Short mmCIF file of N, CA and C and ligand atoms in Angstrom, two decimals:
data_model
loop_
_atom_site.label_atom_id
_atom_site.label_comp_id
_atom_site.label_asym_id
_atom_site.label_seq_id
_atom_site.Cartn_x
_atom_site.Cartn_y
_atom_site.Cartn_z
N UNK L 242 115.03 99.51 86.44
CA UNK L 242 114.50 98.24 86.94
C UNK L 242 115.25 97.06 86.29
N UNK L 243 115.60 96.36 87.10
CA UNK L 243 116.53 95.03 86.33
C UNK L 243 115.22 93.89 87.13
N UNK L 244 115.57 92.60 85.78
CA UNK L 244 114.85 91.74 86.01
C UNK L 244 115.42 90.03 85.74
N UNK L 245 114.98 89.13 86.65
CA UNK L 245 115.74 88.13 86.91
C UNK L 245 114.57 87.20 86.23
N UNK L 246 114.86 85.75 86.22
CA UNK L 246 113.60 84.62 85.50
C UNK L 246 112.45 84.57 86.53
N UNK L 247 112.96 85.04 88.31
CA UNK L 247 111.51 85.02 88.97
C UNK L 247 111.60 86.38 89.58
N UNK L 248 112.13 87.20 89.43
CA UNK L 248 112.26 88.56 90.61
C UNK L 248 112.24 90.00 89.41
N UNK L 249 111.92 90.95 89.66
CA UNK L 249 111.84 92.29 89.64
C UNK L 249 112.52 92.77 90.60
N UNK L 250 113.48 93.87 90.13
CA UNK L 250 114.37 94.19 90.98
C UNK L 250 114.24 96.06 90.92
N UNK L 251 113.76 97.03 92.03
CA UNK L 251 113.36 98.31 91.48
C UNK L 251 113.43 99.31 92.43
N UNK L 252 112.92 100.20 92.16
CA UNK L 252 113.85 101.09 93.37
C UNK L 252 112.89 101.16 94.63
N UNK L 253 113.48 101.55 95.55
CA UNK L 253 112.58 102.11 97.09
C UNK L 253 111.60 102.69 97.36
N UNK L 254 110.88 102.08 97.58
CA UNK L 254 109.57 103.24 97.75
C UNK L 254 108.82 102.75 99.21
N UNK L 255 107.99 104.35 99.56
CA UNK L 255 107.38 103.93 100.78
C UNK L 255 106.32 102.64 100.96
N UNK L 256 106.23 102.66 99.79
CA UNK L 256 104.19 101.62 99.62
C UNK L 256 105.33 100.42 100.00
N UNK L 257 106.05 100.11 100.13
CA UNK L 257 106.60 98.88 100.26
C UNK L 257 106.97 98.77 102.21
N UNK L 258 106.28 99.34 102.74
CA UNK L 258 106.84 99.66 104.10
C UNK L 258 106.20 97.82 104.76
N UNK L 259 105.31 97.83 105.02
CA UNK L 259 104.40 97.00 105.26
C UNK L 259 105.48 95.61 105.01
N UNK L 260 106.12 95.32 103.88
CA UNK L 260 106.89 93.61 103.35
C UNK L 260 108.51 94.56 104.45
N UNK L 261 108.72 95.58 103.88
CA UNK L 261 109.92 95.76 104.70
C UNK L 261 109.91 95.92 106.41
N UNK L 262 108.69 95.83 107.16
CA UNK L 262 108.76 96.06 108.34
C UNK L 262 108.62 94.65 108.89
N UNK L 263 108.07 93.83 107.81
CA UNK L 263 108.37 92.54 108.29
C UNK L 263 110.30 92.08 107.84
N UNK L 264 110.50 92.48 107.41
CA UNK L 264 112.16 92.20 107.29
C UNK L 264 113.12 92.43 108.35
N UNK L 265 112.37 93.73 108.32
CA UNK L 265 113.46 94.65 109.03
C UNK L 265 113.52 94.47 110.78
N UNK L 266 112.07 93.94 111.10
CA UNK L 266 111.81 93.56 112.67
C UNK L 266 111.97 92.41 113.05
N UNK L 267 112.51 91.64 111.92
CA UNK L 267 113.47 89.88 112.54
C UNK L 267 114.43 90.08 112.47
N UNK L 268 115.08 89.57 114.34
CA UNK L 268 116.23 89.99 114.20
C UNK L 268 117.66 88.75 113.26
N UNK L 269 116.86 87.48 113.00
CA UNK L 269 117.69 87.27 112.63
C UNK L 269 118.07 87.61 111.09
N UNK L 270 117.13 88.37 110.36
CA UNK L 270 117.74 88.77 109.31
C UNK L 270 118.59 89.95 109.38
N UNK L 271 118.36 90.77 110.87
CA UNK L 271 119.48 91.81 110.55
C UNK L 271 121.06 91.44 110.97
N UNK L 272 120.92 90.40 112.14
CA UNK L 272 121.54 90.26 113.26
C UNK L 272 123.25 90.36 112.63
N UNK L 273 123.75 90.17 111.38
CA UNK L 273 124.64 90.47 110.69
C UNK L 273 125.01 90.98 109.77
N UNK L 274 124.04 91.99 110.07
CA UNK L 274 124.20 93.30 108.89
C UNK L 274 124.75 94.84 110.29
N UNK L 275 124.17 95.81 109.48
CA UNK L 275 123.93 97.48 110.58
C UNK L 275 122.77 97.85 110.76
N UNK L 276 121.96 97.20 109.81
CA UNK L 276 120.39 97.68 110.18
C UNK L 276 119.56 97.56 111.25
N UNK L 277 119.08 98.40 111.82
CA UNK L 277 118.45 98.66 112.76
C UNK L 277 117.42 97.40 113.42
N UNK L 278 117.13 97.24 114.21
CA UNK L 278 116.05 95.98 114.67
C UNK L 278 115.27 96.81 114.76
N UNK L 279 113.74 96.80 114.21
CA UNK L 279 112.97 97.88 113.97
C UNK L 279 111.41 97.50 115.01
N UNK L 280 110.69 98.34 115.63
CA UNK L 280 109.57 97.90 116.21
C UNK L 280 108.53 98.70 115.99
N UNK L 281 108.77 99.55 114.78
CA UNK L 281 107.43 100.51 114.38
C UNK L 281 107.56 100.70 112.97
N UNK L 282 106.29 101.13 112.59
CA UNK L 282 105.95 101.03 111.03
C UNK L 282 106.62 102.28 110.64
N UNK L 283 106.65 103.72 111.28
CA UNK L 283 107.07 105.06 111.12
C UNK L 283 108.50 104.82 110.97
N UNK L 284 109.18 103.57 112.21
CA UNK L 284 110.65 103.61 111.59
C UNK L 284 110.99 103.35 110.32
N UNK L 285 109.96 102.19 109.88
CA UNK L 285 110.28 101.61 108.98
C UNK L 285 110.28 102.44 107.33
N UNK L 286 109.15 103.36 107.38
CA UNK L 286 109.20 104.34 106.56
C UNK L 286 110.65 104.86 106.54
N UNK L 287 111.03 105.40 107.89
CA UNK L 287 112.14 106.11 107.96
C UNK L 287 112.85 105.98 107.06
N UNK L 288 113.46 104.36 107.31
CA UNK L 288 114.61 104.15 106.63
C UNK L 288 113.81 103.57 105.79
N UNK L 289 112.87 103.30 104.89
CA UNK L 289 113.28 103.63 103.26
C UNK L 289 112.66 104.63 102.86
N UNK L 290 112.76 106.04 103.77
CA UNK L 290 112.81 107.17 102.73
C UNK L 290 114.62 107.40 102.71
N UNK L 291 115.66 107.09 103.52
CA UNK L 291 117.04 107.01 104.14
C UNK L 291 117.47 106.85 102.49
N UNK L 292 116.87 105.00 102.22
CA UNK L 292 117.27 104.34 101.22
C UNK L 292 117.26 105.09 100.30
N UNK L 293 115.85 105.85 99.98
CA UNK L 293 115.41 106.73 98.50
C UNK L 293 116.37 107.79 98.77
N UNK L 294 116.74 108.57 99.74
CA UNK L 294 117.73 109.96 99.56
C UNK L 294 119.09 109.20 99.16
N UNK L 295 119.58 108.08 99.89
CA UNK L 295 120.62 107.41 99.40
C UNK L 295 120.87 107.05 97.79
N UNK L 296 120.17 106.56 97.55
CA UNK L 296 119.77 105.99 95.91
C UNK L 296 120.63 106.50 95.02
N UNK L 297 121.76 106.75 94.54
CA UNK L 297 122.78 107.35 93.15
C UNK L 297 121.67 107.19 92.35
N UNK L 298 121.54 108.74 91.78
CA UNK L 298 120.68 109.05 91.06
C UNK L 298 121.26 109.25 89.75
N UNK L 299 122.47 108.73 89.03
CA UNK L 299 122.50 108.49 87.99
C UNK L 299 123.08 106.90 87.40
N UNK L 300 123.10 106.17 88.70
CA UNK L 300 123.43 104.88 88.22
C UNK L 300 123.31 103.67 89.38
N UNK L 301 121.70 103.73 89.57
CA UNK L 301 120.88 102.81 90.38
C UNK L 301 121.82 101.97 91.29
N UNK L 302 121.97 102.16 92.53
CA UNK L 302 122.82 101.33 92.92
C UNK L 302 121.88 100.55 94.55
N UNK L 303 120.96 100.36 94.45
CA UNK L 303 119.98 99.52 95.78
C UNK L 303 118.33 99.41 94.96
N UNK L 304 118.05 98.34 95.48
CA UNK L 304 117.02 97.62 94.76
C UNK L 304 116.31 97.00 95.98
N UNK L 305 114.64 96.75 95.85
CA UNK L 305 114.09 96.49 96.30
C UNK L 305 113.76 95.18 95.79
N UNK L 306 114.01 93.68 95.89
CA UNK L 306 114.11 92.47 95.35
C UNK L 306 112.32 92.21 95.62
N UNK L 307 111.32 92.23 94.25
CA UNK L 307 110.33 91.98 94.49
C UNK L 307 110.26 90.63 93.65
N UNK L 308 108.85 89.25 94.43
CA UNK L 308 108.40 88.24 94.24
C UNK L 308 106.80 88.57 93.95
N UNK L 309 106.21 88.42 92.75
CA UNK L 309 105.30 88.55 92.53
C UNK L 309 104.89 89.83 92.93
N UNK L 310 105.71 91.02 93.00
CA UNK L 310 104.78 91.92 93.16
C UNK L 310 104.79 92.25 95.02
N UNK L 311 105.74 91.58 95.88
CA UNK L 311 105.90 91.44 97.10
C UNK L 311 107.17 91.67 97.20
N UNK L 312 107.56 92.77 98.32
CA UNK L 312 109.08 93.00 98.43
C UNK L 312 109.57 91.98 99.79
N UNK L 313 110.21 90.99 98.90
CA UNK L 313 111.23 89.65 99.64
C UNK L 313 112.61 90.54 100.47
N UNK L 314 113.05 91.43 99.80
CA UNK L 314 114.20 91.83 100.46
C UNK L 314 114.75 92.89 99.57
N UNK L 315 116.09 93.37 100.04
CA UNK L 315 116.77 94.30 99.23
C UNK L 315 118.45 93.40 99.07
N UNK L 316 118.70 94.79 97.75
CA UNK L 316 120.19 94.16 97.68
C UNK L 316 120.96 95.75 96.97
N UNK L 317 122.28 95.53 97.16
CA UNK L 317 123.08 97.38 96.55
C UNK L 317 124.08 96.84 96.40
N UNK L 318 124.36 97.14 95.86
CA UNK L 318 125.67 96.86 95.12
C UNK L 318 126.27 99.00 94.94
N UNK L 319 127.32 99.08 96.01
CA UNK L 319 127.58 100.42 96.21
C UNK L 319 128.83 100.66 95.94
N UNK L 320 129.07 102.12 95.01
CA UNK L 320 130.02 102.70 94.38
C UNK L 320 131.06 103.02 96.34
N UNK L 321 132.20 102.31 96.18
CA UNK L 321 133.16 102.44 97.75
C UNK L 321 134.52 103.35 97.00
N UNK L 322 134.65 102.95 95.84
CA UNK L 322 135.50 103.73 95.59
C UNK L 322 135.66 103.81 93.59
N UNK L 323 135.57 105.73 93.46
CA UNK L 323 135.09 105.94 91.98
C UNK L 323 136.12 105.47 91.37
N UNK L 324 137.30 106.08 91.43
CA UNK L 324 138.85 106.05 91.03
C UNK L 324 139.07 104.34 90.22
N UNK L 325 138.86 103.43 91.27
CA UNK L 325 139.27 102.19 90.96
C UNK L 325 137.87 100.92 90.92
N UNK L 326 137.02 102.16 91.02
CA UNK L 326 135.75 101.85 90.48
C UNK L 326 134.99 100.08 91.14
N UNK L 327 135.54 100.35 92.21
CA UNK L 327 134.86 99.31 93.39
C UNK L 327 133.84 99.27 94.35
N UNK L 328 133.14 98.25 94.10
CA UNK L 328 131.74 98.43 94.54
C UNK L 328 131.39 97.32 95.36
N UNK L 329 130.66 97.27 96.58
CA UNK L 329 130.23 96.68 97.56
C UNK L 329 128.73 95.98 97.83
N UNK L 330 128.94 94.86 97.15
CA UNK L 330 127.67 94.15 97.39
C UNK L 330 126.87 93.87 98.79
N UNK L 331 125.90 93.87 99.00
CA UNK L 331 125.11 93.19 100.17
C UNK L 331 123.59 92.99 99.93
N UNK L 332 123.01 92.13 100.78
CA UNK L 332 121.76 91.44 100.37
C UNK L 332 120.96 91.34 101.75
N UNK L 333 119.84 91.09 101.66
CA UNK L 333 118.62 90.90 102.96
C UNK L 333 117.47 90.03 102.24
N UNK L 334 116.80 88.60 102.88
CA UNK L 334 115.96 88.43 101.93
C UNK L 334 115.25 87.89 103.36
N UNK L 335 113.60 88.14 103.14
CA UNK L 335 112.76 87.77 104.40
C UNK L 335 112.84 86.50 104.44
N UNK L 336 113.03 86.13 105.88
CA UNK L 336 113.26 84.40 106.66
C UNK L 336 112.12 83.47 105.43
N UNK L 337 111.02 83.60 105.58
CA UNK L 337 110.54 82.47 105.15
C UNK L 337 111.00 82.43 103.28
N UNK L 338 111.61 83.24 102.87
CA UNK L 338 111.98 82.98 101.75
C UNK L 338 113.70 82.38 101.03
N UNK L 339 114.12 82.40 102.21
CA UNK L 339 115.81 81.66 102.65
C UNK L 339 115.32 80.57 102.30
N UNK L 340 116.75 79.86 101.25
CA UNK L 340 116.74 78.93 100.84
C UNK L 340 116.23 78.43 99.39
N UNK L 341 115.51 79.37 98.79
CA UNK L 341 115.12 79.51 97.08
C UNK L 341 116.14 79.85 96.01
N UNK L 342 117.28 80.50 96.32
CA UNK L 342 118.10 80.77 95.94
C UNK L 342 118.02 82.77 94.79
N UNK L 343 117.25 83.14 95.73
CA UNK L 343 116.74 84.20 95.01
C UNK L 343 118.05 85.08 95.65
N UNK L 344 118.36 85.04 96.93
CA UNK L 344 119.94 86.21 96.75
C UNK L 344 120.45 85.66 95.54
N UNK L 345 120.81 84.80 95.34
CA UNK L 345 121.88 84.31 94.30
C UNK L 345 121.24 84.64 92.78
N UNK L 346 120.14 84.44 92.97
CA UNK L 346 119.66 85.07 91.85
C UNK L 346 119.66 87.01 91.61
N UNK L 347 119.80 87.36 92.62
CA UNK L 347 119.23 88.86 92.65
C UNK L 347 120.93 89.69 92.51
N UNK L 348 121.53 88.68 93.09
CA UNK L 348 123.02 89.06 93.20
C UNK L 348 124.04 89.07 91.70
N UNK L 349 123.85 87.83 91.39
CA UNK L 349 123.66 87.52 89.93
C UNK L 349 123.61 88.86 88.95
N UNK L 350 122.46 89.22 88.74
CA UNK L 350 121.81 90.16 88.02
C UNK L 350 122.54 91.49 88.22
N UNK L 351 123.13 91.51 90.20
CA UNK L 351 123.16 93.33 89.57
C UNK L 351 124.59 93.54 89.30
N UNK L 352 125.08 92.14 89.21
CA UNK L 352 126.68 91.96 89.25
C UNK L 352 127.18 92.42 87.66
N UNK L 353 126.04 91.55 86.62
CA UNK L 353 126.10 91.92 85.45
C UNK L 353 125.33 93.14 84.67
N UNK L 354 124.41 93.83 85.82
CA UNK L 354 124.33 94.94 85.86
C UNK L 354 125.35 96.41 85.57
N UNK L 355 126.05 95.89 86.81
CA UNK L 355 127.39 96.90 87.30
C UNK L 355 128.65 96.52 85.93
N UNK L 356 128.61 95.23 85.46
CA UNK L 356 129.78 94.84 84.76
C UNK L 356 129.49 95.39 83.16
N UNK L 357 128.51 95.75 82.82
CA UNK L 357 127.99 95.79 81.67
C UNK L 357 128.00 97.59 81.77
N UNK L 358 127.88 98.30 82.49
CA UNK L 358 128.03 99.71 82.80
C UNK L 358 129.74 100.44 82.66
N UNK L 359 130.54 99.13 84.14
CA UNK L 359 131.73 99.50 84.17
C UNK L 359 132.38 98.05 84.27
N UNK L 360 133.17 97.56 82.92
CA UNK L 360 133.64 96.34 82.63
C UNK L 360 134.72 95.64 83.69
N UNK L 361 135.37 96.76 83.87
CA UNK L 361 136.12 96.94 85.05
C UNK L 361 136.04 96.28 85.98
N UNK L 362 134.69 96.71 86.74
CA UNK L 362 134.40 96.71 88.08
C UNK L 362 135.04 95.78 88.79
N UNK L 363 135.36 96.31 90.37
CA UNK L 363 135.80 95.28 91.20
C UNK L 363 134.95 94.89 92.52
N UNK L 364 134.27 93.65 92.21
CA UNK L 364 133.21 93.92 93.58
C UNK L 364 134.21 93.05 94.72
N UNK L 365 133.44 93.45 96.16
CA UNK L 365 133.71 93.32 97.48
C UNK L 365 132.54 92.92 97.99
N UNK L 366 133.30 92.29 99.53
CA UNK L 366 131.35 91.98 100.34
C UNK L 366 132.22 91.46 101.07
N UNK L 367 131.47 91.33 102.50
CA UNK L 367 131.74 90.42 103.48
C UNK L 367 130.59 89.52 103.99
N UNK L 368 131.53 88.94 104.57
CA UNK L 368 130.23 87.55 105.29
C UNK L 368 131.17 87.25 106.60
N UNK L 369 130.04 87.30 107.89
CA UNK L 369 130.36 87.31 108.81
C UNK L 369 130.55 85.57 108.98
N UNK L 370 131.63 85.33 110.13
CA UNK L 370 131.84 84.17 109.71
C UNK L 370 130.54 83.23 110.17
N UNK L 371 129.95 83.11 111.28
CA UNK L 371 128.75 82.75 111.29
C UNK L 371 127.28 82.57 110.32
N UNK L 372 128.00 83.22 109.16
CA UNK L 372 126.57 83.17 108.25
C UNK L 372 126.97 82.33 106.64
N UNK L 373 126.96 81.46 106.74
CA UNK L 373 127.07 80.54 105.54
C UNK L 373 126.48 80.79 104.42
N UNK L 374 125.55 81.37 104.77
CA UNK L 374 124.28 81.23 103.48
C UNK L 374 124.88 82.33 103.00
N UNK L 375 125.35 82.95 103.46
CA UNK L 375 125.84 84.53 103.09
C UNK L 375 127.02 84.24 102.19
N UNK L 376 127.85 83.30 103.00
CA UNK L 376 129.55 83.17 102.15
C UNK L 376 129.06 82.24 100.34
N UNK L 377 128.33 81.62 101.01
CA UNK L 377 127.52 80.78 99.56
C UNK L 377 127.10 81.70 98.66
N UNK L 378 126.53 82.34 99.11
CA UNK L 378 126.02 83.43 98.18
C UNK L 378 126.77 84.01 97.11
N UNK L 379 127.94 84.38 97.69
CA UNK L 379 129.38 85.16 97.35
C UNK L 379 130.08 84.03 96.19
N UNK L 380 130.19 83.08 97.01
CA UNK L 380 131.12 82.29 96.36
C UNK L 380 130.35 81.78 95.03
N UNK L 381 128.93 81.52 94.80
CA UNK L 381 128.10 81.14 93.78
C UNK L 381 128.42 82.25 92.94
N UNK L 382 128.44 83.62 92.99
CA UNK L 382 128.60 84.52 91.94
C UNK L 382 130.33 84.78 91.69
N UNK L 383 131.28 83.82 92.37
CA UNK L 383 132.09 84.38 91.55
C UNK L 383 133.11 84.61 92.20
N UNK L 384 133.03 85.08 93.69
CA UNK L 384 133.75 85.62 94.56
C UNK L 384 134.55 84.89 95.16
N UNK L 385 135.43 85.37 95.65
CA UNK L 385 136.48 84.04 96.30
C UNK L 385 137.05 85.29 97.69
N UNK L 386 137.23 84.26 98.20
CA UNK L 386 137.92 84.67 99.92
C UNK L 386 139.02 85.93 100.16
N UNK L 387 139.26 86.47 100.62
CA UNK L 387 140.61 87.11 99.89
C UNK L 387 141.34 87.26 101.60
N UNK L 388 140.39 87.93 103.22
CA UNK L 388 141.17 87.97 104.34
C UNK L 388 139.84 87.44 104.90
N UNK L 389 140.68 87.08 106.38
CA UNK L 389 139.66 87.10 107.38
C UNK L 389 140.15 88.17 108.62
N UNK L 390 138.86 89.43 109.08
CA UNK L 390 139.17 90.31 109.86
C UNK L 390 138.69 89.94 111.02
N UNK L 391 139.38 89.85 112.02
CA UNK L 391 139.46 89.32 113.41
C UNK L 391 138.60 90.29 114.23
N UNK L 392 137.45 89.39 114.94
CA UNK L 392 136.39 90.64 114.98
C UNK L 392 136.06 91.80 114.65
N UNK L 393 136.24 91.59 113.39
CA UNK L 393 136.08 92.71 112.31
C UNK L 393 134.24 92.84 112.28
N UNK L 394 133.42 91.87 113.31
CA UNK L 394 132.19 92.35 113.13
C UNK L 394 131.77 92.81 114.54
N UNK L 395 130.82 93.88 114.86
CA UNK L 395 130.71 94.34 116.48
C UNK L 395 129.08 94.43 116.02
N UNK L 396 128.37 94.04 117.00
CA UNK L 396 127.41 94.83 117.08
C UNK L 396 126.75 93.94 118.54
N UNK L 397 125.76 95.01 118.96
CA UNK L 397 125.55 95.22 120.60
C UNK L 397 126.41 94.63 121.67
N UNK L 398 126.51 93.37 121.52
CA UNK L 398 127.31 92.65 122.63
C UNK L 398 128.24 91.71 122.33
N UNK L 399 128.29 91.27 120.79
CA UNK L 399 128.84 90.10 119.98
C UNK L 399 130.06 90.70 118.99
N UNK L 400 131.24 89.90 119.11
CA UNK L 400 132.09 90.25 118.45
C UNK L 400 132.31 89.31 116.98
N UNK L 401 132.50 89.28 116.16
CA UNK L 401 133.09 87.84 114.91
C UNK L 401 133.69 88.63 114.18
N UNK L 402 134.36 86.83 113.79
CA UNK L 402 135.30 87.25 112.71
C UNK L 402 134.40 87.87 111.16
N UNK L 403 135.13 88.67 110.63
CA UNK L 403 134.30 89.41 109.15
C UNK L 403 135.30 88.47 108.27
N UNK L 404 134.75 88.10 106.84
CA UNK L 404 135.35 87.01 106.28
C UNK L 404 135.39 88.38 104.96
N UNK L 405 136.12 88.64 104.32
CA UNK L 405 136.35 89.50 103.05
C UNK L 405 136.32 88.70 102.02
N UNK L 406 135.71 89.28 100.99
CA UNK L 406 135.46 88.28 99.82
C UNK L 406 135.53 89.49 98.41
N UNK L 407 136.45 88.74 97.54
CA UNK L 407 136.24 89.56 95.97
C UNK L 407 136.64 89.33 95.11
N UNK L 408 135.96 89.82 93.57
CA UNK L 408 136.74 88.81 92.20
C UNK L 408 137.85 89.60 91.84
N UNK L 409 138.56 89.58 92.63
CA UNK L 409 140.14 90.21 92.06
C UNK L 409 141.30 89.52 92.89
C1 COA W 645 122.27 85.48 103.22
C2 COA W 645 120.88 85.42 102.58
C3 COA W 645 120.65 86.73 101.82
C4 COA W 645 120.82 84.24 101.62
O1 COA W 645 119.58 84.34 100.93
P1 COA W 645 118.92 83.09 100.19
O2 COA W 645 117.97 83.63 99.18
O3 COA W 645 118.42 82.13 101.18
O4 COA W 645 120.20 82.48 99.46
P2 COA W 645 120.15 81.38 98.32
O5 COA W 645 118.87 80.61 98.42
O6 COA W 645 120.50 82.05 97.04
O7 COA W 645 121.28 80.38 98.82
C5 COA W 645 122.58 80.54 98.51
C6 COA W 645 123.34 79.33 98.90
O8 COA W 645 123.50 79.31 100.33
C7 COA W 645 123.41 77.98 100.76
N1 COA W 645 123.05 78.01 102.17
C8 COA W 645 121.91 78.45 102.72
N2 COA W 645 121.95 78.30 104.05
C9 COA W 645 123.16 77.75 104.34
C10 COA W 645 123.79 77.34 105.53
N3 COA W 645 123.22 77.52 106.72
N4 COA W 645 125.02 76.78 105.42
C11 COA W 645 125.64 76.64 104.24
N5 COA W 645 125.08 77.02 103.07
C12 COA W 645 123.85 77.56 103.13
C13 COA W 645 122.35 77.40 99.89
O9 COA W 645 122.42 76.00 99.89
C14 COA W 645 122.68 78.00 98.55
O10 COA W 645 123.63 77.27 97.86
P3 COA W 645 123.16 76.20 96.71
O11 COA W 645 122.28 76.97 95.78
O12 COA W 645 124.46 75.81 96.13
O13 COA W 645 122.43 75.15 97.43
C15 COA W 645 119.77 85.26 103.66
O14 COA W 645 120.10 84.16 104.46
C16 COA W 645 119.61 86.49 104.52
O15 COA W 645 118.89 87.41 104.16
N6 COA W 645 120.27 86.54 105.67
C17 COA W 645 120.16 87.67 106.55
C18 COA W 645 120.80 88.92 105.99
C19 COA W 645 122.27 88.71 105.75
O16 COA W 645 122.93 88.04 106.53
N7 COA W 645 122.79 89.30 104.67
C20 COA W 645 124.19 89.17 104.32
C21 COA W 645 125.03 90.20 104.97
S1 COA W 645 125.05 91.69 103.98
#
C-alpha cells in the first residue's frame, strides 16, 4: 500500500466494484484509454478480478487510488520491458473528481515508488493528443515529449494522434 498527503493507494479488490462501475461506465473517462465501456455490475467485477490475476505478485504494479476510503480511480505503472527495466504509466480518475490534482498526486507517488525499488527505471506513457489533462499530468511528474504517433490511437470509429512521453 503506498500513501500520498490525501490518497491511499492499494491493491484490487472486488468490494470496490460499486466506485469502479461508476468509472468504468463513463464513457468519457474511458474514451482514451482500452477499457471497456461497461453496462453491468458482473462486468465490472470481471475486470477487477482481470486486474487482481494481473497484479505482479512480487512487486505491486496497479493500484486502486482511494479518497477517504472511496475508490476515485486506478493507476499502474507496468513492468514493458525487464532487461532495460521500463515501465508504463497510466491513470483513470472518476469525472467528478478531475481537476484536484490527485492523478498528479497518485502518479507522483508510484513514480518514486518504482524509482526507489529500481533507481534506474525508465518510465513511458502516452497521451492521446486530445486529452490535455492527461499530457499535464505527464509533464508535472517529470516527463517530457519524446514522438508523436500518427493515429497511433484507434478505437471504435476515431482515429488520433498518440503523443509519447518519457524521462529519458
Ligand atoms: C487524465 C486524468 C487522469 C487527470 O486527472 P486529474 O486528477 O484531473 O489530474 P490533475 O488534477 O492532477 O491535473 C493535472 C493537470 O492537468 C491540467 N488540466 C486538467 N484539465 C486540463 C485541460 N482540459 N487542458 C489542459 N490542462 C488540463 C490541470 O490544470 C493540472 O495542472 P495544474 O495542476 O498545473 O493546474 C483524468 O482527466 C482522467 O481520468 N481522464 C480519463 C482517463 C484518461 O484519459 N487517462 C489517461 C490515459 S491512460
Amino acid at each position: 500500500m503506498l500513501k500520498t498527503k490525501r490518497l491511499d493507494l492499494v491493491g484490487f479488490d472486488v468490494k470496490y466494484a460499486k466506485d469502479f462501475f461508476e468509472l468504468w461506465s463513463d464513457f468519457e473517462v474511458i474514451k482514451y484509454t482500452f477499457t471497456p465501456l461497461l453496462t453491468t455490475i458482473d462486468e465490472c467485477i470481471n475486470l477487477i478480478e482481470q486486474q487482481i490475476i494481473r497484479t505482479n505478485k512480487d512487486f505491486m504494479d496497479r493500484f486502486v487510488i482511494l479518497l477517504n476510503n472511496k475508490a476515485i480511480g486506478m493507476i499502474g505503472c507496468i513492468c514493458m520491458d525487464k532487461e532495460n527495466l521500463v515501465y508504463g504509466l497510466y491513470y483513470q480518475i472518476s469525472r467528478v473528481h478531475w481537476g484536484c490534482g490527485y492523478a498528479s498526486e497518485a502518479a507522483s507517488v508510484i513514480v518514486q515508488y518504482v524509482l526507489k525499488e529500481y533507481p534506474n527505471a525508465i518510465f513511458k506513457a502516452e497521451a492521446v493528443s486530445e486529452n490535455p489533462a492527461s499530457a499535464a499530468v505527464l509533464k508535472k511528474i517529470g516527463l517530457k515529449q519524446t514522438y508523436i504517433e500518427r493515429n497511433g490511437f484507434k478505437r471504435n470509429n476515431f482515429e488520433l494522434d498518440l503523443i509519447h512521453y518519457s524521462n529519458v
